[in-house]
Amino acid sequence: MIVDGHIHIMGKDCVRDDFPGRLRAAGIDGGIVFSLPPDNFMAAAESPGSEERIDNLMVLCDGNDVLFPFFWIDPTAGDAESQVNRALNSGIRGFKVICDRFYPDDDKALRTFNVIAERGHPIMFHSGILWDGKVSSRYNQPINFEILLTVKNLRFSLAHIAWPWTDELIALYGKFQRAYQINPDVSCEMFIDTTPGTPAVYREEVFRKLFSSGYDVENRIFFGTDSLVEDYDVSWAAEWIERDEGILKSLSLSEGFTGKYFSGNVLDFING
Ligand SMILES: [Zn+2]
């Protein structure tokens, strides 16, 4: 089974009829789908309100038990807490956050992360260079997410192996692993979302470093493509699956790890 852990909706009037067929054509069984972005990411005039974005996503995922709807929230919005409640009441499984004009330790954002964690749902963060045409990448360096050590029971992932700050991401991951052992107050869980991001030429080196770091990476890493619902790129997805399978085969990993990487770990991430 393969679950694509990172799929976007980017068009308001999306033609989606092809989507399940395209997933199947790429050899993929299901995936995490993010809602349309909030207005901190789209021009405010273009972005529908949160209710409309939730409905738009639920129409796609409702009745399909291998499509997992994640609501893309601006955690600094004045009504962020009621957006979380509305999303969860509608059947949303988790949240997507891109820090494009605030650091993860922003007071309001942290309050929202705590609310989500208290409700037992995961958050997927962008990390690494951010291609949004603005001065925003600095908010997404892995070390800025160290603050999440203070959020009780949060499950979160950092996307794109934080490329180009992949070493920093591995170091942060190690810090979280160690924190569980030495600080009884730490109860958050960090996952690594390997969605490209990393240009192919870096991929093998990053994987080799990740898996030989000595940290327990095998249970908290998952695959994604960053493809779009409207135009799911079958050959791109199939290419990345093949590339990752090849790299994983060349590393000496536990038996059954490939299954965890392509579906088991992301299902653990979603379900807790
Ligand atoms: Zn993405």
PDB file of C-alpha atoms and ligand atoms in Angstrom:
ATOM      1  CA  MET A   1       0.000   0.000   0.000  1.00  0.00           C
ATOM      2  CA  ILE A   2       1.235   3.489  -0.845  1.00  0.00           C
ATOM      3  CA  VAL A   3      -0.141   6.658   0.768  1.00  0.00           C
ATOM      4  CA  ASP A   4       0.971  10.003  -0.651  1.00  0.00           C
ATOM      5  CA  GLY A   5       1.469  12.063   2.507  1.00  0.00           C
ATOM      6  CA  HIS A   6       1.438  15.463   0.798  1.00  0.00           C
ATOM      7  CA  ILE A   7      -1.153  16.493  -1.817  1.00  0.00           C
ATOM      8  CA  HIS A   8      -2.456  20.027  -2.377  1.00  0.00           C
ATOM      9  CA  ILE A   9      -5.683  21.530  -3.642  1.00  0.00           C
ATOM     10  CA  MET A  10      -4.708  24.815  -5.272  1.00  0.00           C
ATOM     11  CA  GLY A  11      -7.602  25.659  -7.594  1.00  0.00           C
ATOM     12  CA  LYS A  12     -10.995  26.811  -6.390  1.00  0.00           C
ATOM     13  CA  ASP A  13     -12.906  25.342  -9.325  1.00  0.00           C
ATOM     14  CA  CYS A  14     -11.013  22.126  -9.517  1.00  0.00           C
ATOM     15  CA  VAL A  15     -11.778  19.367 -11.913  1.00  0.00           C
ATOM     16  CA  ARG A  16     -11.296  16.401  -9.651  1.00  0.00           C
ATOM     17  CA  ASP A  17     -12.974  13.540 -11.426  1.00  0.00           C
ATOM     18  CA  ASP A  18      -9.636  12.257 -12.656  1.00  0.00           C
ATOM     19  CA  PHE A  19      -7.966  12.367  -9.268  1.00  0.00           C
ATOM     20  CA  PRO A  20      -8.634   8.817  -7.967  1.00  0.00           C
ATOM     21  CA  GLY A  21      -7.759   7.377 -11.387  1.00  0.00           C
ATOM     22  CA  ARG A  22      -4.517   9.321 -11.524  1.00  0.00           C
ATOM     23  CA  LEU A  23      -3.543   8.158  -8.042  1.00  0.00           C
ATOM     24  CA  ARG A  24      -4.157   4.567  -9.105  1.00  0.00           C
ATOM     25  CA  ALA A  25      -2.160   5.077 -12.308  1.00  0.00           C
ATOM     26  CA  ALA A  26       0.807   6.172 -10.185  1.00  0.00           C
ATOM     27  CA  GLY A  27       0.419   3.039  -8.019  1.00  0.00           C
ATOM     28  CA  ILE A  28      -0.893   5.044  -5.069  1.00  0.00           C
ATOM     29  CA  ASP A  29      -3.809   3.955  -2.883  1.00  0.00           C
ATOM     30  CA  GLY A  30      -4.645   7.165  -1.043  1.00  0.00           C
ATOM     31  CA  GLY A  31      -3.209  10.277   0.539  1.00  0.00           C
ATOM     32  CA  ILE A  32      -3.316  13.286   2.794  1.00  0.00           C
ATOM     33  CA  VAL A  33      -5.015  16.170   0.982  1.00  0.00           C
ATOM     34  CA  PHE A  34      -4.580  19.783   2.114  1.00  0.00           C
ATOM     35  CA  SER A  35      -7.350  22.353   1.762  1.00  0.00           C
ATOM     36  CA  LEU A  36      -6.978  25.528  -0.258  1.00  0.00           C
ATOM     37  CA  PRO A  37      -4.586  27.946   1.459  1.00  0.00           C
ATOM     38  CA  PRO A  38      -5.682  30.600   3.953  1.00  0.00           C
ATOM     39  CA  ASP A  39      -5.468  34.251   2.986  1.00  0.00           C
ATOM     40  CA  ASN A  40      -2.015  34.694   4.522  1.00  0.00           C
ATOM     41  CA  PHE A  41      -0.832  32.573   1.634  1.00  0.00           C
ATOM     42  CA  MET A  42      -3.213  33.547  -1.169  1.00  0.00           C
ATOM     43  CA  ALA A  43      -4.187  37.126  -1.978  1.00  0.00           C
ATOM     44  CA  ALA A  44      -7.003  37.875   0.486  1.00  0.00           C
ATOM     45  CA  ALA A  45      -9.327  38.758  -2.352  1.00  0.00           C
ATOM     46  CA  GLU A  46      -8.903  35.289  -3.873  1.00  0.00           C
ATOM     47  CA  SER A  47      -9.043  33.165  -0.764  1.00  0.00           C
ATOM     48  CA  PRO A  48     -12.399  31.740   0.270  1.00  0.00           C
ATOM     49  CA  GLY A  49     -13.233  31.784   3.974  1.00  0.00           C
ATOM     50  CA  SER A  50     -12.360  28.883   6.231  1.00  0.00           C
ATOM     51  CA  GLU A  51     -15.829  27.333   6.083  1.00  0.00           C
ATOM     52  CA  GLU A  52     -15.764  27.231   2.311  1.00  0.00           C
ATOM     53  CA  ARG A  53     -12.257  25.764   2.312  1.00  0.00           C
ATOM     54  CA  ILE A  54     -13.310  23.020   4.735  1.00  0.00           C
ATOM     55  CA  ASP A  55     -16.391  22.164   2.650  1.00  0.00           C
ATOM     56  CA  ASN A  56     -14.388  22.197  -0.565  1.00  0.00           C
ATOM     57  CA  LEU A  57     -11.993  19.628   0.928  1.00  0.00           C
ATOM     58  CA  MET A  58     -14.615  17.448   2.593  1.00  0.00           C
ATOM     59  CA  VAL A  59     -16.540  17.084  -0.674  1.00  0.00           C
ATOM     60  CA  LEU A  60     -13.410  15.500  -2.129  1.00  0.00           C
ATOM     61  CA  CYS A  61     -12.558  13.213   0.806  1.00  0.00           C
ATOM     62  CA  ASP A  62     -15.965  12.289   2.241  1.00  0.00           C
ATOM     63  CA  GLY A  63     -16.788   8.631   1.861  1.00  0.00           C
ATOM     64  CA  ASN A  64     -13.236   7.721   0.842  1.00  0.00           C
ATOM     65  CA  ASP A  65     -11.458   6.053   3.735  1.00  0.00           C
ATOM     66  CA  VAL A  66      -7.966   6.423   2.255  1.00  0.00           C
ATOM     67  CA  LEU A  67      -8.161  10.157   1.537  1.00  0.00           C
ATOM     68  CA  PHE A  68      -7.308  12.077   4.717  1.00  0.00           C
ATOM     69  CA  PRO A  69      -8.414  15.719   4.796  1.00  0.00           C
ATOM     70  CA  PHE A  70      -6.014  18.209   6.443  1.00  0.00           C
ATOM     71  CA  PHE A  71      -7.126  21.810   6.914  1.00  0.00           C
ATOM     72  CA  TRP A  72      -4.514  24.466   6.034  1.00  0.00           C
ATOM     73  CA  ILE A  73      -4.853  26.959   8.865  1.00  0.00           C
ATOM     74  CA  ASP A  74      -3.302  30.346   9.599  1.00  0.00           C
ATOM     75  CA  PRO A  75      -2.554  29.708  13.293  1.00  0.00           C
ATOM     76  CA  THR A  76      -2.215  33.461  13.929  1.00  0.00           C
ATOM     77  CA  ALA A  77      -5.755  34.259  12.723  1.00  0.00           C
ATOM     78  CA  GLY A  78      -7.963  35.938  15.330  1.00  0.00           C
ATOM     79  CA  ASP A  79     -10.494  33.113  15.109  1.00  0.00           C
ATOM     80  CA  ALA A  80      -7.981  30.265  14.731  1.00  0.00           C
ATOM     81  CA  GLU A  81      -9.380  28.333  17.685  1.00  0.00           C
ATOM     82  CA  SER A  82     -12.914  28.360  16.310  1.00  0.00           C
ATOM     83  CA  GLN A  83     -11.529  27.346  12.897  1.00  0.00           C
ATOM     84  CA  VAL A  84      -9.942  24.309  14.589  1.00  0.00           C
ATOM     85  CA  ASN A  85     -13.266  23.368  16.182  1.00  0.00           C
ATOM     86  CA  ARG A  86     -15.199  23.872  12.973  1.00  0.00           C
ATOM     87  CA  ALA A  87     -12.690  21.783  11.023  1.00  0.00           C
ATOM     88  CA  LEU A  88     -12.745  18.902  13.508  1.00  0.00           C
ATOM     89  CA  ASN A  89     -16.543  18.936  13.709  1.00  0.00           C
ATOM     90  CA  SER A  90     -16.588  18.581   9.919  1.00  0.00           C
ATOM     91  CA  GLY A  91     -14.354  15.514   9.940  1.00  0.00           C
ATOM     92  CA  ILE A  92     -10.938  17.064   9.282  1.00  0.00           C
ATOM     93  CA  ARG A  93      -8.153  14.680  10.411  1.00  0.00           C
ATOM     94  CA  GLY A  94      -5.256  17.106  10.824  1.00  0.00           C
ATOM     95  CA  PHE A  95      -3.810  20.526  10.022  1.00  0.00           C
ATOM     96  CA  LYS A  96      -1.301  22.044   7.614  1.00  0.00           C
ATOM     97  CA  VAL A  97       0.704  25.151   8.557  1.00  0.00           C
ATOM     98  CA  ILE A  98       3.151  27.229   6.534  1.00  0.00           C
ATOM     99  CA  CYS A  99       4.992  29.830   8.607  1.00  0.00           C
ATOM    100  CA  ASP A 100       5.365  32.523   5.956  1.00  0.00           C
ATOM    101  CA  ARG A 101       5.338  35.683   8.131  1.00  0.00           C
ATOM    102  CA  PHE A 102       5.649  34.413  11.683  1.00  0.00           C
ATOM    103  CA  TYR A 103       7.987  32.116  13.577  1.00  0.00           C
ATOM    104  CA  PRO A 104       6.695  28.879  15.084  1.00  0.00           C
ATOM    105  CA  ASP A 105       7.131  30.444  18.542  1.00  0.00           C
ATOM    106  CA  ASP A 106       4.662  33.259  17.786  1.00  0.00           C
ATOM    107  CA  ASP A 107       2.374  33.493  20.856  1.00  0.00           C
ATOM    108  CA  LYS A 108      -0.901  33.207  18.998  1.00  0.00           C
ATOM    109  CA  ALA A 109       0.393  30.407  16.738  1.00  0.00           C
ATOM    110  CA  LEU A 110       1.626  28.449  19.765  1.00  0.00           C
ATOM    111  CA  ARG A 111      -1.780  28.738  21.403  1.00  0.00           C
ATOM    112  CA  THR A 112      -3.356  27.291  18.259  1.00  0.00           C
ATOM    113  CA  PHE A 113      -0.812  24.421  18.166  1.00  0.00           C
ATOM    114  CA  ASN A 114      -1.674  23.628  21.776  1.00  0.00           C
ATOM    115  CA  VAL A 115      -5.400  23.546  21.004  1.00  0.00           C
ATOM    116  CA  ILE A 116      -4.813  21.131  18.107  1.00  0.00           C
ATOM    117  CA  ALA A 117      -2.555  18.926  20.248  1.00  0.00           C
ATOM    118  CA  GLU A 118      -5.129  18.863  23.077  1.00  0.00           C
ATOM    119  CA  ARG A 119      -7.686  17.584  20.588  1.00  0.00           C
ATOM    120  CA  GLY A 120      -5.273  14.804  19.564  1.00  0.00           C
ATOM    121  CA  HIS A 121      -4.754  15.777  15.918  1.00  0.00           C
ATOM    122  CA  PRO A 122      -1.469  16.186  14.015  1.00  0.00           C
ATOM    123  CA  ILE A 123       0.055  19.253  12.340  1.00  0.00           C
ATOM    124  CA  MET A 124       2.116  19.147   9.137  1.00  0.00           C
ATOM    125  CA  PHE A 125       4.527  22.063   8.796  1.00  0.00           C
ATOM    126  CA  HIS A 126       6.369  23.244   5.756  1.00  0.00           C
ATOM    127  CA  SER A 127      10.101  23.424   6.433  1.00  0.00           C
ATOM    128  CA  GLY A 128      13.084  24.438   4.317  1.00  0.00           C
ATOM    129  CA  ILE A 129      13.291  26.987   1.557  1.00  0.00           C
ATOM    130  CA  LEU A 130       9.824  28.380   0.765  1.00  0.00           C
ATOM    131  CA  TRP A 131       8.968  29.075  -2.850  1.00  0.00           C
ATOM    132  CA  ASP A 132       6.292  31.681  -2.319  1.00  0.00           C
ATOM    133  CA  GLY A 133       8.035  34.616  -3.988  1.00  0.00           C
ATOM    134  CA  LYS A 134       8.356  36.443  -0.651  1.00  0.00           C
ATOM    135  CA  VAL A 135      11.031  36.899   2.025  1.00  0.00           C
ATOM    136  CA  SER A 136       9.845  34.003   4.165  1.00  0.00           C
ATOM    137  CA  SER A 137      12.266  31.069   4.241  1.00  0.00           C
ATOM    138  CA  ARG A 138      13.877  32.139   7.511  1.00  0.00           C
ATOM    139  CA  TYR A 139      10.682  31.265   9.388  1.00  0.00           C
ATOM    140  CA  ASN A 140      11.042  27.680   8.196  1.00  0.00           C
ATOM    141  CA  GLN A 141      14.530  26.734   9.357  1.00  0.00           C
ATOM    142  CA  PRO A 142      14.353  23.553  11.427  1.00  0.00           C
ATOM    143  CA  ILE A 143      15.840  25.081  14.577  1.00  0.00           C
ATOM    144  CA  ASN A 144      12.850  27.438  14.831  1.00  0.00           C
ATOM    145  CA  PHE A 145      10.648  24.389  15.453  1.00  0.00           C
ATOM    146  CA  GLU A 146      12.561  23.481  18.624  1.00  0.00           C
ATOM    147  CA  ILE A 147       9.847  25.431  20.509  1.00  0.00           C
ATOM    148  CA  LEU A 148       7.448  22.546  19.772  1.00  0.00           C
ATOM    149  CA  LEU A 149       9.205  20.644  22.573  1.00  0.00           C
ATOM    150  CA  THR A 150       6.922  22.686  24.844  1.00  0.00           C
ATOM    151  CA  VAL A 151       3.642  21.606  23.208  1.00  0.00           C
ATOM    152  CA  LYS A 152       2.194  18.652  25.107  1.00  0.00           C
ATOM    153  CA  ASN A 153       1.219  15.573  23.099  1.00  0.00           C
ATOM    154  CA  LEU A 154       1.680  17.231  19.700  1.00  0.00           C
ATOM    155  CA  ARG A 155       2.346  15.026  16.669  1.00  0.00           C
ATOM    156  CA  PHE A 156       3.960  17.111  13.963  1.00  0.00           C
ATOM    157  CA  SER A 157       5.918  16.642  10.763  1.00  0.00           C
ATOM    158  CA  LEU A 158       8.472  18.840   9.007  1.00  0.00           C
ATOM    159  CA  ALA A 159       8.243  18.647   5.215  1.00  0.00           C
ATOM    160  CA  HIS A 160      10.831  18.421   2.450  1.00  0.00           C
ATOM    161  CA  ILE A 161      13.469  17.118   4.914  1.00  0.00           C
ATOM    162  CA  ALA A 162      13.857  20.915   5.378  1.00  0.00           C
ATOM    163  CA  TRP A 163      15.996  21.169   2.247  1.00  0.00           C
ATOM    164  CA  PRO A 164      18.570  22.786   2.126  1.00  0.00           C
ATOM    165  CA  TRP A 165      18.843  22.594   5.947  1.00  0.00           C
ATOM    166  CA  THR A 166      18.776  18.806   5.978  1.00  0.00           C
ATOM    167  CA  ASP A 167      21.642  18.442   8.488  1.00  0.00           C
ATOM    168  CA  GLU A 168      19.869  20.881  10.784  1.00  0.00           C
ATOM    169  CA  LEU A 169      16.690  18.825  10.511  1.00  0.00           C
ATOM    170  CA  ILE A 170      18.540  15.610  11.427  1.00  0.00           C
ATOM    171  CA  ALA A 171      20.115  17.375  14.411  1.00  0.00           C
ATOM    172  CA  LEU A 172      16.713  18.653  15.545  1.00  0.00           C
ATOM    173  CA  TYR A 173      15.251  15.170  15.166  1.00  0.00           C
ATOM    174  CA  GLY A 174      18.069  13.815  17.363  1.00  0.00           C
ATOM    175  CA  LYS A 175      17.340  16.507  19.930  1.00  0.00           C
ATOM    176  CA  PHE A 176      13.678  15.458  20.130  1.00  0.00           C
ATOM    177  CA  GLN A 177      14.635  11.780  20.465  1.00  0.00           C
ATOM    178  CA  ARG A 178      17.008  12.574  23.319  1.00  0.00           C
ATOM    179  CA  ALA A 179      14.494  14.885  24.969  1.00  0.00           C
ATOM    180  CA  TYR A 180      12.021  12.008  25.404  1.00  0.00           C
ATOM    181  CA  GLN A 181      14.656  10.207  27.441  1.00  0.00           C
ATOM    182  CA  ILE A 182      15.868  13.025  29.649  1.00  0.00           C
ATOM    183  CA  ASN A 183      12.905  15.360  30.096  1.00  0.00           C
ATOM    184  CA  PRO A 184       9.665  13.787  31.351  1.00  0.00           C
ATOM    185  CA  ASP A 185       7.754  16.950  30.361  1.00  0.00           C
ATOM    186  CA  VAL A 186       8.359  16.335  26.652  1.00  0.00           C
ATOM    187  CA  SER A 187       5.533  14.429  25.006  1.00  0.00           C
ATOM    188  CA  CYS A 188       5.482  15.707  21.417  1.00  0.00           C
ATOM    189  CA  GLU A 189       6.430  13.485  18.499  1.00  0.00           C
ATOM    190  CA  MET A 190       8.359  14.705  15.473  1.00  0.00           C
ATOM    191  CA  PHE A 191       7.936  13.010  12.083  1.00  0.00           C
ATOM    192  CA  ILE A 192       9.896  13.618   8.875  1.00  0.00           C
ATOM    193  CA  ASP A 193       7.929  14.181   5.670  1.00  0.00           C
ATOM    194  CA  THR A 194      10.289  13.451   2.757  1.00  0.00           C
ATOM    195  CA  THR A 195       8.215  15.189   0.076  1.00  0.00           C
ATOM    196  CA  PRO A 196      10.573  16.640  -2.567  1.00  0.00           C
ATOM    197  CA  GLY A 197      11.930  19.461  -1.960  1.00  0.00           C
ATOM    198  CA  THR A 198      15.265  17.801  -2.084  1.00  0.00           C
ATOM    199  CA  PRO A 199      16.422  17.832  -5.703  1.00  0.00           C
ATOM    200  CA  ALA A 200      17.131  14.272  -6.892  1.00  0.00           C
ATOM    201  CA  VAL A 201      20.881  14.811  -6.768  1.00  0.00           C
ATOM    202  CA  TYR A 202      20.743  15.343  -2.963  1.00  0.00           C
ATOM    203  CA  ARG A 203      18.278  12.602  -2.229  1.00  0.00           C
ATOM    204  CA  GLU A 204      20.543   9.605  -1.744  1.00  0.00           C
ATOM    205  CA  GLU A 205      23.026  11.517   0.403  1.00  0.00           C
ATOM    206  CA  VAL A 206      20.248  12.871   2.643  1.00  0.00           C
ATOM    207  CA  PHE A 207      18.675   9.431   3.070  1.00  0.00           C
ATOM    208  CA  ARG A 208      22.045   7.873   3.826  1.00  0.00           C
ATOM    209  CA  LYS A 209      22.709  10.496   6.526  1.00  0.00           C
ATOM    210  CA  LEU A 210      19.210  10.161   7.971  1.00  0.00           C
ATOM    211  CA  PHE A 211      19.346   6.395   8.299  1.00  0.00           C
ATOM    212  CA  SER A 212      22.914   6.240   9.576  1.00  0.00           C
ATOM    213  CA  SER A 213      22.411   9.021  12.118  1.00  0.00           C
ATOM    214  CA  GLY A 214      21.828   6.470  14.867  1.00  0.00           C
ATOM    215  CA  TYR A 215      18.437   8.022  15.697  1.00  0.00           C
ATOM    216  CA  ASP A 216      15.225   6.010  15.468  1.00  0.00           C
ATOM    217  CA  VAL A 217      14.198   7.349  12.089  1.00  0.00           C
ATOM    218  CA  GLU A 218      12.532   4.219  10.727  1.00  0.00           C
ATOM    219  CA  ASN A 219       9.271   4.669  12.637  1.00  0.00           C
ATOM    220  CA  ARG A 220       8.787   8.371  11.992  1.00  0.00           C
ATOM    221  CA  ILE A 221       9.468   9.073   8.347  1.00  0.00           C
ATOM    222  CA  PHE A 222       6.992   9.057   5.459  1.00  0.00           C
ATOM    223  CA  PHE A 223       6.656   9.639   1.749  1.00  0.00           C
ATOM    224  CA  GLY A 224       4.797  12.387  -0.133  1.00  0.00           C
ATOM    225  CA  THR A 225       4.881  14.042  -3.541  1.00  0.00           C
ATOM    226  CA  ASP A 226       3.559  17.645  -3.244  1.00  0.00           C
ATOM    227  CA  SER A 227       1.328  16.956  -6.258  1.00  0.00           C
ATOM    228  CA  LEU A 228      -1.974  18.706  -6.951  1.00  0.00           C
ATOM    229  CA  VAL A 229      -5.467  17.237  -6.838  1.00  0.00           C
ATOM    230  CA  GLU A 230      -6.388  19.153  -9.989  1.00  0.00           C
ATOM    231  CA  ASP A 231      -3.526  17.826 -12.032  1.00  0.00           C
ATOM    232  CA  TYR A 232      -2.042  14.876 -10.169  1.00  0.00           C
ATOM    233  CA  ASP A 233       1.282  14.255 -11.863  1.00  0.00           C
ATOM    234  CA  VAL A 234       1.373  10.488 -12.421  1.00  0.00           C
ATOM    235  CA  SER A 235       4.866  10.251 -13.897  1.00  0.00           C
ATOM    236  CA  TRP A 236       6.387  12.599 -11.276  1.00  0.00           C
ATOM    237  CA  ALA A 237       4.876  10.537  -8.454  1.00  0.00           C
ATOM    238  CA  ALA A 238       5.887   7.207 -10.022  1.00  0.00           C
ATOM    239  CA  GLU A 239       9.420   8.509 -10.583  1.00  0.00           C
ATOM    240  CA  TRP A 240       9.851   9.524  -6.931  1.00  0.00           C
ATOM    241  CA  ILE A 241       8.462   6.210  -5.704  1.00  0.00           C
ATOM    242  CA  GLU A 242      10.928   4.341  -7.899  1.00  0.00           C
ATOM    243  CA  ARG A 243      13.823   6.574  -6.871  1.00  0.00           C
ATOM    244  CA  ASP A 244      13.065   6.226  -3.144  1.00  0.00           C
ATOM    245  CA  GLU A 245      12.567   2.456  -3.449  1.00  0.00           C
ATOM    246  CA  GLY A 246      15.973   2.205  -5.129  1.00  0.00           C
ATOM    247  CA  ILE A 247      17.704   4.269  -2.453  1.00  0.00           C
ATOM    248  CA  LEU A 248      16.026   2.399   0.411  1.00  0.00           C
ATOM    249  CA  LYS A 249      17.038  -0.933  -1.130  1.00  0.00           C
ATOM    250  CA  SER A 250      20.673   0.195  -1.224  1.00  0.00           C
ATOM    251  CA  LEU A 251      20.666   0.998   2.513  1.00  0.00           C
ATOM    252  CA  SER A 252      20.568  -1.814   5.026  1.00  0.00           C
ATOM    253  CA  LEU A 253      17.269  -1.118   6.725  1.00  0.00           C
ATOM    254  CA  SER A 254      14.992  -3.393   8.716  1.00  0.00           C
ATOM    255  CA  GLU A 255      12.842  -5.864   6.886  1.00  0.00           C
ATOM    256  CA  GLY A 256       9.411  -4.372   6.285  1.00  0.00           C
ATOM    257  CA  PHE A 257      10.676  -0.815   6.463  1.00  0.00           C
ATOM    258  CA  THR A 258       9.561   0.011   2.915  1.00  0.00           C
ATOM    259  CA  GLY A 259       5.966  -0.663   3.967  1.00  0.00           C
ATOM    260  CA  LYS A 260       6.340   1.660   6.938  1.00  0.00           C
ATOM    261  CA  TYR A 261       7.860   4.356   4.764  1.00  0.00           C
ATOM    262  CA  PHE A 262       5.162   4.270   2.099  1.00  0.00           C
ATOM    263  CA  SER A 263       2.113   3.828   4.353  1.00  0.00           C
ATOM    264  CA  GLY A 264       2.513   2.510   7.927  1.00  0.00           C
ATOM    265  CA  ASN A 265       4.225   5.530   9.432  1.00  0.00           C
ATOM    266  CA  VAL A 266       1.928   8.105   7.859  1.00  0.00           C
ATOM    267  CA  LEU A 267      -1.111   6.183   9.103  1.00  0.00           C
ATOM    268  CA  ASP A 268       0.421   6.202  12.612  1.00  0.00           C
ATOM    269  CA  PHE A 269       1.009   9.935  12.215  1.00  0.00           C
ATOM    270  CA  ILE A 270      -2.623  10.552  11.226  1.00  0.00           C
ATOM    271  CA  ASN A 271      -4.233   8.230  13.749  1.00  0.00           C
ATOM    272  CA  GLY A 272      -1.864   8.678  16.697  1.00  0.00           C
TER     273      GLY A 272
HETATM  274 ZN    ZN B   1       3.421  21.302  -0.151  1.00  0.00          ZN
END
